[in-house]
mmCIF file of C-alpha atoms in Angstrom:
data_model
loop_
_atom_site.group_PDB
_atom_site.id
_atom_site.type_symbol
_atom_site.label_atom_id
_atom_site.label_comp_id
_atom_site.label_asym_id
_atom_site.label_seq_id
_atom_site.Cartn_x
_atom_site.Cartn_y
_atom_site.Cartn_z
ATOM 1 C CA MET D 1 3.546 -8.824 53.691
ATOM 2 C CA ARG D 2 5.104 -5.435 52.919
ATOM 3 C CA ARG D 3 7.401 -5.320 49.953
ATOM 4 C CA GLY D 4 11.041 -5.737 50.865
ATOM 5 C CA ALA D 5 10.370 -7.427 54.270
ATOM 6 C CA PRO D 6 11.626 -11.011 54.720
ATOM 7 C CA MET D 7 8.959 -13.670 54.578
ATOM 8 C CA GLU D 8 7.991 -15.517 57.716
ATOM 9 C CA GLU D 9 7.936 -19.301 57.784
ATOM 10 C CA LEU D 10 4.123 -19.614 57.452
ATOM 11 C CA GLU D 11 4.118 -17.058 54.652
ATOM 12 C CA GLN D 12 6.787 -19.075 52.844
ATOM 13 C CA GLY D 13 4.869 -22.309 53.339
ATOM 14 C CA LEU D 14 1.564 -20.788 52.192
ATOM 15 C CA LEU D 15 3.093 -19.241 49.103
ATOM 16 C CA VAL D 16 4.313 -22.534 47.625
ATOM 17 C CA GLN D 17 1.092 -24.401 48.300
ATOM 18 C CA PRO D 18 -1.135 -25.066 45.276
ATOM 19 C CA TRP D 19 -4.749 -24.009 45.189
ATOM 20 C CA ALA D 20 -7.214 -26.819 45.885
ATOM 21 C CA TRP D 21 -10.879 -26.906 44.920
ATOM 22 C CA LEU D 22 -13.396 -27.521 47.709
ATOM 23 C CA GLN D 23 -16.959 -28.564 47.120
ATOM 24 C CA LEU D 24 -18.832 -27.748 50.328
ATOM 25 C CA PRO D 25 -22.567 -28.059 50.922
ATOM 26 C CA GLU D 26 -23.063 -24.292 50.764
ATOM 27 C CA ASP D 27 -20.519 -23.251 48.144
ATOM 28 C CA SER D 28 -17.421 -24.217 46.141
ATOM 29 C CA LEU D 29 -14.166 -22.535 47.038
ATOM 30 C CA LEU D 30 -10.504 -22.381 46.114
ATOM 31 C CA ALA D 31 -8.319 -22.909 49.156
ATOM 32 C CA LYS D 32 -4.734 -23.216 50.283
ATOM 33 C CA ALA D 33 -3.332 -23.683 53.765
ATOM 34 C CA CYS D 34 -0.123 -24.062 55.701
ATOM 35 C CA ILE D 35 -0.288 -25.488 59.212
ATOM 36 C CA SER D 36 2.621 -25.797 61.658
ATOM 37 C CA LYS D 37 2.285 -27.164 65.136
ATOM 38 C CA ASP D 38 4.916 -24.693 66.330
ATOM 39 C CA GLU D 39 3.939 -21.543 64.350
ATOM 40 C CA GLY D 40 0.143 -21.727 63.960
ATOM 41 C CA TYR D 41 -1.558 -21.696 60.587
ATOM 42 C CA ALA D 42 -2.281 -19.523 57.539
ATOM 43 C CA LEU D 43 -5.301 -20.076 55.324
ATOM 44 C CA LEU D 44 -6.599 -18.533 52.090
ATOM 45 C CA LEU D 45 -10.105 -19.049 50.637
ATOM 46 C CA SER D 46 -11.634 -17.611 47.466
ATOM 47 C CA ASP D 47 -14.955 -17.838 45.554
ATOM 48 C CA LEU D 48 -13.362 -16.038 42.562
ATOM 49 C CA GLN D 49 -15.071 -12.796 43.651
ATOM 50 C CA HIS D 50 -13.403 -12.350 47.036
ATOM 51 C CA VAL D 51 -10.325 -13.705 48.750
ATOM 52 C CA TRP D 52 -10.370 -14.327 52.517
ATOM 53 C CA HIS D 53 -7.431 -14.917 54.806
ATOM 54 C CA GLU D 54 -6.642 -15.989 58.399
ATOM 55 C CA ARG D 55 -3.280 -16.127 60.109
ATOM 56 C CA VAL D 56 -3.167 -17.219 63.761
ATOM 57 C CA ASP D 57 -0.443 -18.185 66.213
ATOM 58 C CA PRO D 58 -0.552 -21.041 68.764
ATOM 59 C CA GLY D 59 -1.836 -18.616 71.461
ATOM 60 C CA VAL D 60 -4.993 -17.815 69.450
ATOM 61 C CA VAL D 61 -5.467 -21.496 68.691
ATOM 62 C CA ASP D 62 -5.322 -22.308 72.402
ATOM 63 C CA ARG D 63 -7.895 -19.664 73.358
ATOM 64 C CA ARG D 64 -10.308 -20.487 70.524
ATOM 65 C CA ALA D 65 -10.042 -24.231 71.083
ATOM 66 C CA LYS D 66 -10.944 -23.740 74.791
ATOM 67 C CA GLU D 67 -13.959 -21.530 73.853
ATOM 68 C CA LEU D 68 -15.302 -24.041 71.328
ATOM 69 C CA ASN D 69 -14.441 -27.228 73.182
ATOM 70 C CA LYS D 70 -15.142 -26.955 76.917
ATOM 71 C CA ARG D 71 -14.569 -30.675 77.598
ATOM 72 C CA LEU D 72 -11.280 -30.986 75.735
ATOM 73 C CA THR D 73 -7.894 -30.289 77.277
ATOM 74 C CA ALA D 74 -4.859 -30.394 74.958
ATOM 75 C CA THR D 75 -1.860 -28.392 73.957
ATOM 76 C CA PRO D 76 -2.000 -25.944 71.008
ATOM 77 C CA SER D 77 0.399 -28.226 69.084
ATOM 78 C CA ALA D 78 -2.032 -31.131 69.528
ATOM 79 C CA PHE D 79 -4.911 -29.031 68.186
ATOM 80 C CA LEU D 80 -2.806 -27.821 65.256
ATOM 81 C CA SER D 81 -1.676 -31.341 64.416
ATOM 82 C CA HIS D 82 -5.333 -32.470 64.346
ATOM 83 C CA LEU D 83 -6.312 -29.513 62.180
ATOM 84 C CA LYS D 84 -3.461 -30.286 59.817
ATOM 85 C CA ASP D 85 -4.744 -33.849 59.355
ATOM 86 C CA LEU D 86 -8.299 -32.667 58.784
ATOM 87 C CA MET D 87 -7.350 -29.921 56.296
ATOM 88 C CA GLY D 88 -4.933 -32.247 54.498
ATOM 89 C CA THR D 89 -7.841 -34.636 53.836
ATOM 90 C CA LEU D 90 -10.065 -31.773 52.667
ATOM 91 C CA LEU D 91 -7.466 -30.164 50.342
ATOM 92 C CA GLU D 92 -6.409 -33.442 48.836
ATOM 93 C CA GLY D 93 -9.997 -34.113 47.795
ATOM 94 C CA SER D 94 -10.202 -37.320 49.778
ATOM 95 C CA ALA D 95 -13.458 -38.460 51.364
ATOM 96 C CA ALA D 96 -13.782 -37.012 54.853
ATOM 97 C CA PRO D 97 -13.390 -39.575 57.654
ATOM 98 C CA ARG D 98 -16.550 -40.753 59.332
ATOM 99 C CA GLY D 99 -17.937 -38.089 61.658
ATOM 100 C CA VAL D 100 -15.981 -35.213 60.015
ATOM 101 C CA THR D 101 -17.955 -32.435 58.368
ATOM 102 C CA PHE D 102 -16.992 -29.118 56.821
ATOM 103 C CA SER D 103 -19.303 -26.162 56.157
ATOM 104 C CA CYS D 104 -18.913 -22.462 55.379
ATOM 105 C CA GLU D 105 -20.863 -19.365 56.249
ATOM 106 C CA HIS D 106 -20.585 -15.798 55.021
ATOM 107 C CA THR D 107 -20.376 -13.371 57.903
ATOM 108 C CA PRO D 108 -20.419 -9.517 58.077
ATOM 109 C CA ASP D 109 -16.664 -9.622 58.606
ATOM 110 C CA GLY D 110 -15.766 -12.291 56.071
ATOM 111 C CA LEU D 111 -16.105 -16.053 55.759
ATOM 112 C CA MET D 112 -16.191 -18.724 58.423
ATOM 113 C CA LEU D 113 -15.164 -22.336 57.667
ATOM 114 C CA ARG D 114 -16.535 -24.684 60.317
ATOM 115 C CA VAL D 115 -15.043 -28.117 61.095
ATOM 116 C CA ARG D 116 -16.672 -30.828 63.233
ATOM 117 C CA SER D 117 -14.785 -33.977 64.123
ATOM 118 C CA GLU D 118 -13.575 -36.007 67.105
ATOM 119 C CA LEU D 119 -10.384 -35.722 69.087
ATOM 120 C CA SER D 120 -9.494 -38.283 71.705
ATOM 121 C CA GLY D 121 -12.993 -39.705 71.520
ATOM 122 C CA LEU D 122 -14.624 -36.333 72.254
ATOM 123 C CA PRO D 123 -16.401 -33.926 69.855
ATOM 124 C CA PHE D 124 -14.031 -31.336 68.379
ATOM 125 C CA HIS D 125 -15.211 -28.097 66.812
ATOM 126 C CA TRP D 126 -13.144 -25.483 65.026
ATOM 127 C CA HIS D 127 -13.983 -22.215 63.267
ATOM 128 C CA PHE D 128 -11.591 -20.718 60.705
ATOM 129 C CA GLN D 129 -12.532 -17.022 60.937
ATOM 130 C CA CYS D 130 -11.309 -15.469 57.707
ATOM 131 C CA THR D 131 -11.438 -11.783 56.796
ATOM 132 C CA LEU D 132 -10.927 -10.099 53.437
ATOM 133 C CA ALA D 133 -7.325 -10.541 52.244
ATOM 134 C CA THR D 134 -5.245 -7.447 51.621
ATOM 135 C CA PRO D 135 -4.452 -6.448 48.035
ATOM 136 C CA SER D 136 -0.826 -7.443 48.568
ATOM 137 C CA LEU D 137 -1.822 -10.957 49.525
ATOM 138 C CA VAL D 138 -4.081 -11.265 46.511
ATOM 139 C CA SER D 139 -1.216 -10.077 44.302
ATOM 140 C CA GLN D 140 1.233 -12.437 45.945
ATOM 141 C CA HIS D 141 -0.915 -15.581 45.718
ATOM 142 C CA LEU D 142 -2.925 -14.950 42.562
ATOM 143 C CA LEU D 143 -1.979 -11.967 40.396
ATOM 144 C CA ARG D 144 1.801 -12.466 40.236
ATOM 145 C CA PRO D 145 1.713 -16.289 39.921
ATOM 146 C CA LEU D 146 -0.909 -16.128 37.170
ATOM 147 C CA MET D 147 1.176 -13.592 35.238
ATOM 148 C CA GLY D 148 4.221 -15.875 35.595
ATOM 149 C CA MET D 149 2.199 -18.896 34.518
ATOM 150 C CA SER D 150 0.960 -17.018 31.478
ATOM 151 C CA LEU D 151 4.517 -16.196 30.430
ATOM 152 C CA VAL D 152 5.667 -19.819 30.973
ATOM 153 C CA LEU D 153 2.829 -21.170 28.820
ATOM 154 C CA GLN D 154 3.468 -18.554 26.139
ATOM 155 C CA GLY D 155 7.098 -19.601 26.044
ATOM 156 C CA GLN D 156 6.050 -23.255 25.793
ATOM 157 C CA VAL D 157 3.860 -22.480 22.798
ATOM 158 C CA ARG D 158 6.784 -20.708 21.031
ATOM 159 C CA GLU D 159 9.108 -23.600 21.740
ATOM 160 C CA LEU D 160 6.569 -26.212 20.555
ATOM 161 C CA ALA D 161 5.871 -24.209 17.383
ATOM 162 C CA SER D 162 9.580 -24.066 16.647
ATOM 163 C CA LEU D 163 9.970 -27.754 17.315
ATOM 164 C CA LEU D 164 7.049 -28.591 14.926
ATOM 165 C CA ARG D 165 8.666 -26.568 12.188
ATOM 166 C CA LEU D 166 11.939 -28.425 12.665
ATOM 167 C CA LYS D 167 10.051 -31.797 12.656
ATOM 168 C CA ASP D 168 8.366 -30.818 9.351
ATOM 169 C CA ALA D 169 11.745 -29.976 7.849
ATOM 170 C CA GLU D 170 13.154 -33.287 9.115
ATOM 171 C CA ILE D 171 10.301 -35.348 7.671
ATOM 172 C CA GLN D 172 10.544 -33.470 4.374
ATOM 173 C CA ASP D 173 14.271 -34.319 4.170
ATOM 174 C CA TYR D 174 13.426 -37.997 4.781
ATOM 175 C CA GLN D 175 10.817 -37.884 1.998
ATOM 176 C CA GLU D 176 13.191 -36.214 -0.425
ATOM 177 C CA SER D 177 15.623 -39.041 0.284
ATOM 178 C CA GLY D 178 13.039 -41.604 -0.782
ATOM 179 C CA ALA D 179 11.466 -42.483 2.625
ATOM 180 C CA VAL D 180 7.754 -43.326 2.738
ATOM 181 C CA LEU D 181 5.283 -43.681 5.574
ATOM 182 C CA SER D 182 4.585 -47.228 6.672
ATOM 183 C CA ARG D 183 0.917 -46.239 7.456
ATOM 184 C CA ASP D 184 -0.920 -43.598 5.483
ATOM 185 C CA GLN D 185 -3.061 -42.635 8.427
ATOM 186 C CA LEU D 186 0.011 -41.174 10.131
ATOM 187 C CA LYS D 187 0.419 -38.521 7.410
ATOM 188 C CA THR D 188 0.131 -34.938 8.714
ATOM 189 C CA GLU D 189 -0.097 -31.500 7.128
ATOM 190 C CA LEU D 190 2.721 -28.965 7.436
ATOM 191 C CA PHE D 191 2.328 -26.981 10.613
ATOM 192 C CA ASP D 192 0.968 -23.473 10.021
ATOM 193 C CA GLU D 193 1.363 -21.369 13.182
ATOM 194 C CA ASN D 194 -1.079 -18.679 12.052
ATOM 195 C CA SER D 195 -3.789 -21.190 11.362
ATOM 196 C CA PHE D 196 -3.111 -22.917 14.687
ATOM 197 C CA LEU D 197 -3.392 -19.643 16.633
ATOM 198 C CA GLU D 198 -6.644 -18.739 14.809
ATOM 199 C CA GLN D 199 -8.059 -22.164 15.734
ATOM 200 C CA VAL D 200 -7.061 -21.597 19.356
ATOM 201 C CA MET D 201 -8.828 -18.190 19.431
ATOM 202 C CA THR D 202 -12.055 -19.516 17.887
ATOM 203 C CA GLU D 203 -12.298 -23.020 19.432
ATOM 204 C CA THR D 204 -10.123 -23.318 22.539
ATOM 205 C CA LEU D 205 -10.304 -19.808 23.995
ATOM 206 C CA PRO D 206 -14.052 -19.728 24.771
ATOM 207 C CA GLU D 207 -13.823 -22.974 26.681
ATOM 208 C CA ALA D 208 -10.672 -21.915 28.512
ATOM 209 C CA CYS D 209 -12.287 -18.624 29.637
ATOM 210 C CA SER D 210 -15.248 -20.511 31.166
ATOM 211 C CA ILE D 211 -13.448 -20.831 34.484
ATOM 212 C CA GLU D 212 -16.761 -21.211 36.369
ATOM 213 C CA ASN D 213 -15.860 -22.064 39.991
ATOM 214 C CA GLY D 214 -12.125 -22.440 39.416
ATOM 215 C CA ARG D 215 -12.066 -26.267 39.532
ATOM 216 C CA SER D 216 -10.145 -26.640 36.290
ATOM 217 C CA PHE D 217 -7.493 -24.169 37.423
ATOM 218 C CA ALA D 218 -6.985 -26.017 40.707
ATOM 219 C CA MET D 219 -7.044 -29.475 39.201
ATOM 220 C CA LYS D 220 -5.023 -29.019 36.021
ATOM 221 C CA LEU D 221 -2.501 -26.302 36.870
ATOM 222 C CA GLN D 222 -1.293 -27.223 40.395
ATOM 223 C CA ASN D 223 2.216 -28.278 39.271
ATOM 224 C CA LEU D 224 2.737 -25.144 37.170
ATOM 225 C CA TYR D 225 1.464 -22.885 39.975
ATOM 226 C CA VAL D 226 3.850 -24.496 42.500
ATOM 227 C CA ALA D 227 6.788 -24.222 40.053
ATOM 228 C CA VAL D 228 6.146 -20.501 39.556
ATOM 229 C CA THR D 229 5.611 -19.703 43.218
ATOM 230 C CA ARG D 230 8.736 -21.613 44.207
ATOM 231 C CA GLN D 231 10.675 -19.558 41.666
ATOM 232 C CA GLU D 232 9.140 -16.407 43.174
ATOM 233 C CA PHE D 233 10.136 -17.570 46.634
ATOM 234 C CA GLN D 234 13.675 -18.247 45.522
ATOM 235 C CA ALA D 235 13.943 -14.835 43.871
ATOM 236 C CA GLU D 236 12.568 -13.150 47.056
ATOM 237 C CA ARG D 237 15.066 -14.934 49.245
ATOM 238 C CA LYS D 238 17.960 -14.026 46.945
ATOM 239 C CA ARG D 239 16.984 -10.414 47.259
ATOM 240 C CA HIS D 240 17.211 -10.608 51.044
ATOM 241 C CA HIS D 241 20.252 -12.890 51.180
ATOM 242 C CA SER D 242 22.443 -11.626 48.353
ATOM 243 C CA GLY D 243 25.897 -13.106 48.746
ATOM 244 C CA ASP D 244 24.601 -16.243 50.470
ATOM 245 C CA SER D 245 25.898 -19.198 48.504
ATOM 246 C CA GLN D 246 23.297 -21.562 49.861
ATOM 247 C CA THR D 247 20.363 -20.512 47.658
ATOM 248 C CA SER D 248 19.666 -23.841 46.012
ATOM 249 C CA ASP D 249 17.305 -25.062 48.791
ATOM 250 C CA MET D 250 13.968 -23.627 47.712
ATOM 251 C CA THR D 251 11.853 -25.394 50.291
ATOM 252 C CA PRO D 252 10.890 -23.292 53.340
ATOM 253 C CA SER D 253 12.103 -24.498 56.722
ATOM 254 C CA GLY D 254 9.692 -26.181 59.040
ATOM 255 C CA GLU D 255 7.422 -29.183 58.461
ATOM 256 C CA ALA D 256 7.523 -30.387 54.866
ATOM 257 C CA ASP D 257 6.144 -33.892 54.998
ATOM 258 C CA GLY D 258 2.630 -33.430 53.615
ATOM 259 C CA ARG D 259 1.724 -33.619 49.912
ATOM 260 C CA ILE D 260 -0.649 -30.652 49.914
ATOM 261 C CA LEU D 261 -0.114 -28.760 53.112
ATOM 262 C CA ASN D 262 3.660 -29.030 52.710
ATOM 263 C CA GLN D 263 5.102 -29.823 49.308
ATOM 264 C CA PRO D 264 8.204 -32.026 49.092
ATOM 265 C CA GLU D 265 11.435 -30.435 48.003
ATOM 266 C CA GLN D 266 12.058 -30.535 44.239
ATOM 267 C CA GLN D 267 15.193 -30.326 42.192
ATOM 268 C CA SER D 268 16.061 -27.206 40.216
ATOM 269 C CA SER D 269 14.588 -28.808 37.093
ATOM 270 C CA ALA D 270 11.178 -29.116 38.696
ATOM 271 C CA PRO D 271 9.568 -26.155 36.847
ATOM 272 C CA SER D 272 10.230 -27.698 33.460
ATOM 273 C CA LEU D 273 8.895 -31.059 34.562
ATOM 274 C CA SER D 274 5.842 -29.462 36.167
ATOM 275 C CA VAL D 275 5.050 -27.574 32.942
ATOM 276 C CA LEU D 276 5.223 -30.814 30.919
ATOM 277 C CA GLU D 277 2.982 -32.595 33.453
ATOM 278 C CA THR D 278 0.546 -29.628 33.521
ATOM 279 C CA LEU D 279 0.208 -29.598 29.757
ATOM 280 C CA ASN D 280 -0.501 -33.319 29.944
ATOM 281 C CA MET D 281 2.077 -34.051 27.262
ATOM 282 C CA ASP D 282 2.287 -37.810 26.502
ATOM 283 C CA THR D 283 5.894 -38.855 26.367
ATOM 284 C CA SER D 284 5.188 -42.543 25.865
ATOM 285 C CA LEU D 285 6.651 -44.519 23.024
ATOM 286 C CA SER D 286 3.299 -44.543 21.201
ATOM 287 C CA MET D 287 3.629 -40.794 20.587
ATOM 288 C CA GLN D 288 7.091 -40.803 19.151
ATOM 289 C CA ARG D 289 7.921 -39.776 15.572
ATOM 290 C CA PRO D 290 5.909 -41.654 12.872
ATOM 291 C CA HIS D 291 7.886 -44.565 11.409
ATOM 292 C CA LEU D 292 9.334 -43.932 7.949
ATOM 293 C CA SER D 293 10.524 -46.734 5.701
ATOM 294 C CA LYS D 294 13.658 -45.160 4.321
ATOM 295 C CA VAL D 295 15.204 -46.253 1.051
ATOM 296 C CA LYS D 296 18.841 -47.173 1.533
ATOM 297 C CA ARG D 297 21.074 -44.585 -0.154
ATOM 298 C CA LYS D 298 23.836 -45.699 -2.429
ATOM 299 C CA LYS D 299 27.244 -45.432 -0.909
ATOM 300 C CA PRO D 300 28.958 -42.314 -2.342
ATOM 301 C CA LYS D 301 32.249 -42.813 -4.129
ATOM 302 C CA GLY D 302 35.010 -40.345 -3.506
ATOM 303 C CA LEU D 303 38.172 -39.829 -1.600
ATOM 304 C CA PHE D 304 36.857 -41.657 1.461
ATOM 305 C CA SER D 305 35.068 -44.552 -0.279
#
């Protein structure tokens, strides 16, 4: 999509999809897709070295379906609906239904994802014929979201460090007032941000940089990715519809009933919630502030006693 041009419906839908991790017999891939029975489909695949893309309309779907399935007669919307169900199963990581297989093959022009299944009791074959994605698509779906996610996580670290310092000051105030821990094993050291960052660099960073096939990124950061891309979509729409008061609906128009292929609409607070979920922060009662047995202060005497 050229910079400054309004986003089409399929582009909108594809942007706010999270990346899913696919384990195929031939290779493991990151993938995201948006399929509409009225508009066609858009698909992105990546092996972390290349990114491939295909965008087709219902006319192309009709012609390709007839070429690959001589015995089947159906409308393009029926083929697209079936593909949506098949890809939804694949991207959600669910076991493929009986008789459904997926495979991929590198071609001189790109990457082909083959699907074999049944439709109306007859064999159904489909080939997603992806070519190398343009730099702008790679930037839109990977570079810009990853930069945004990095800034969000950096902000979260700053906020958590500030909160820990306040908690240390609060606990110290309790202790100076005579409060004692009910269980010694709950005692913690004062938070040292420099020591914490050094530990991250020496212990956590090497493991975090071992992204391998991208599975951890797809599995653990889906919510944060969606929150960032939804924010990007909202900002893009505001640029093209300045003055339009109805900018609160961040969900693209069209079909939005699937969990992966079409994400449900979220409230404006969704990015914060997604970040908390992504960081796997436990908000249960068992992780609340350690219990302190506080000595009852003597009631002060004065004008208001």
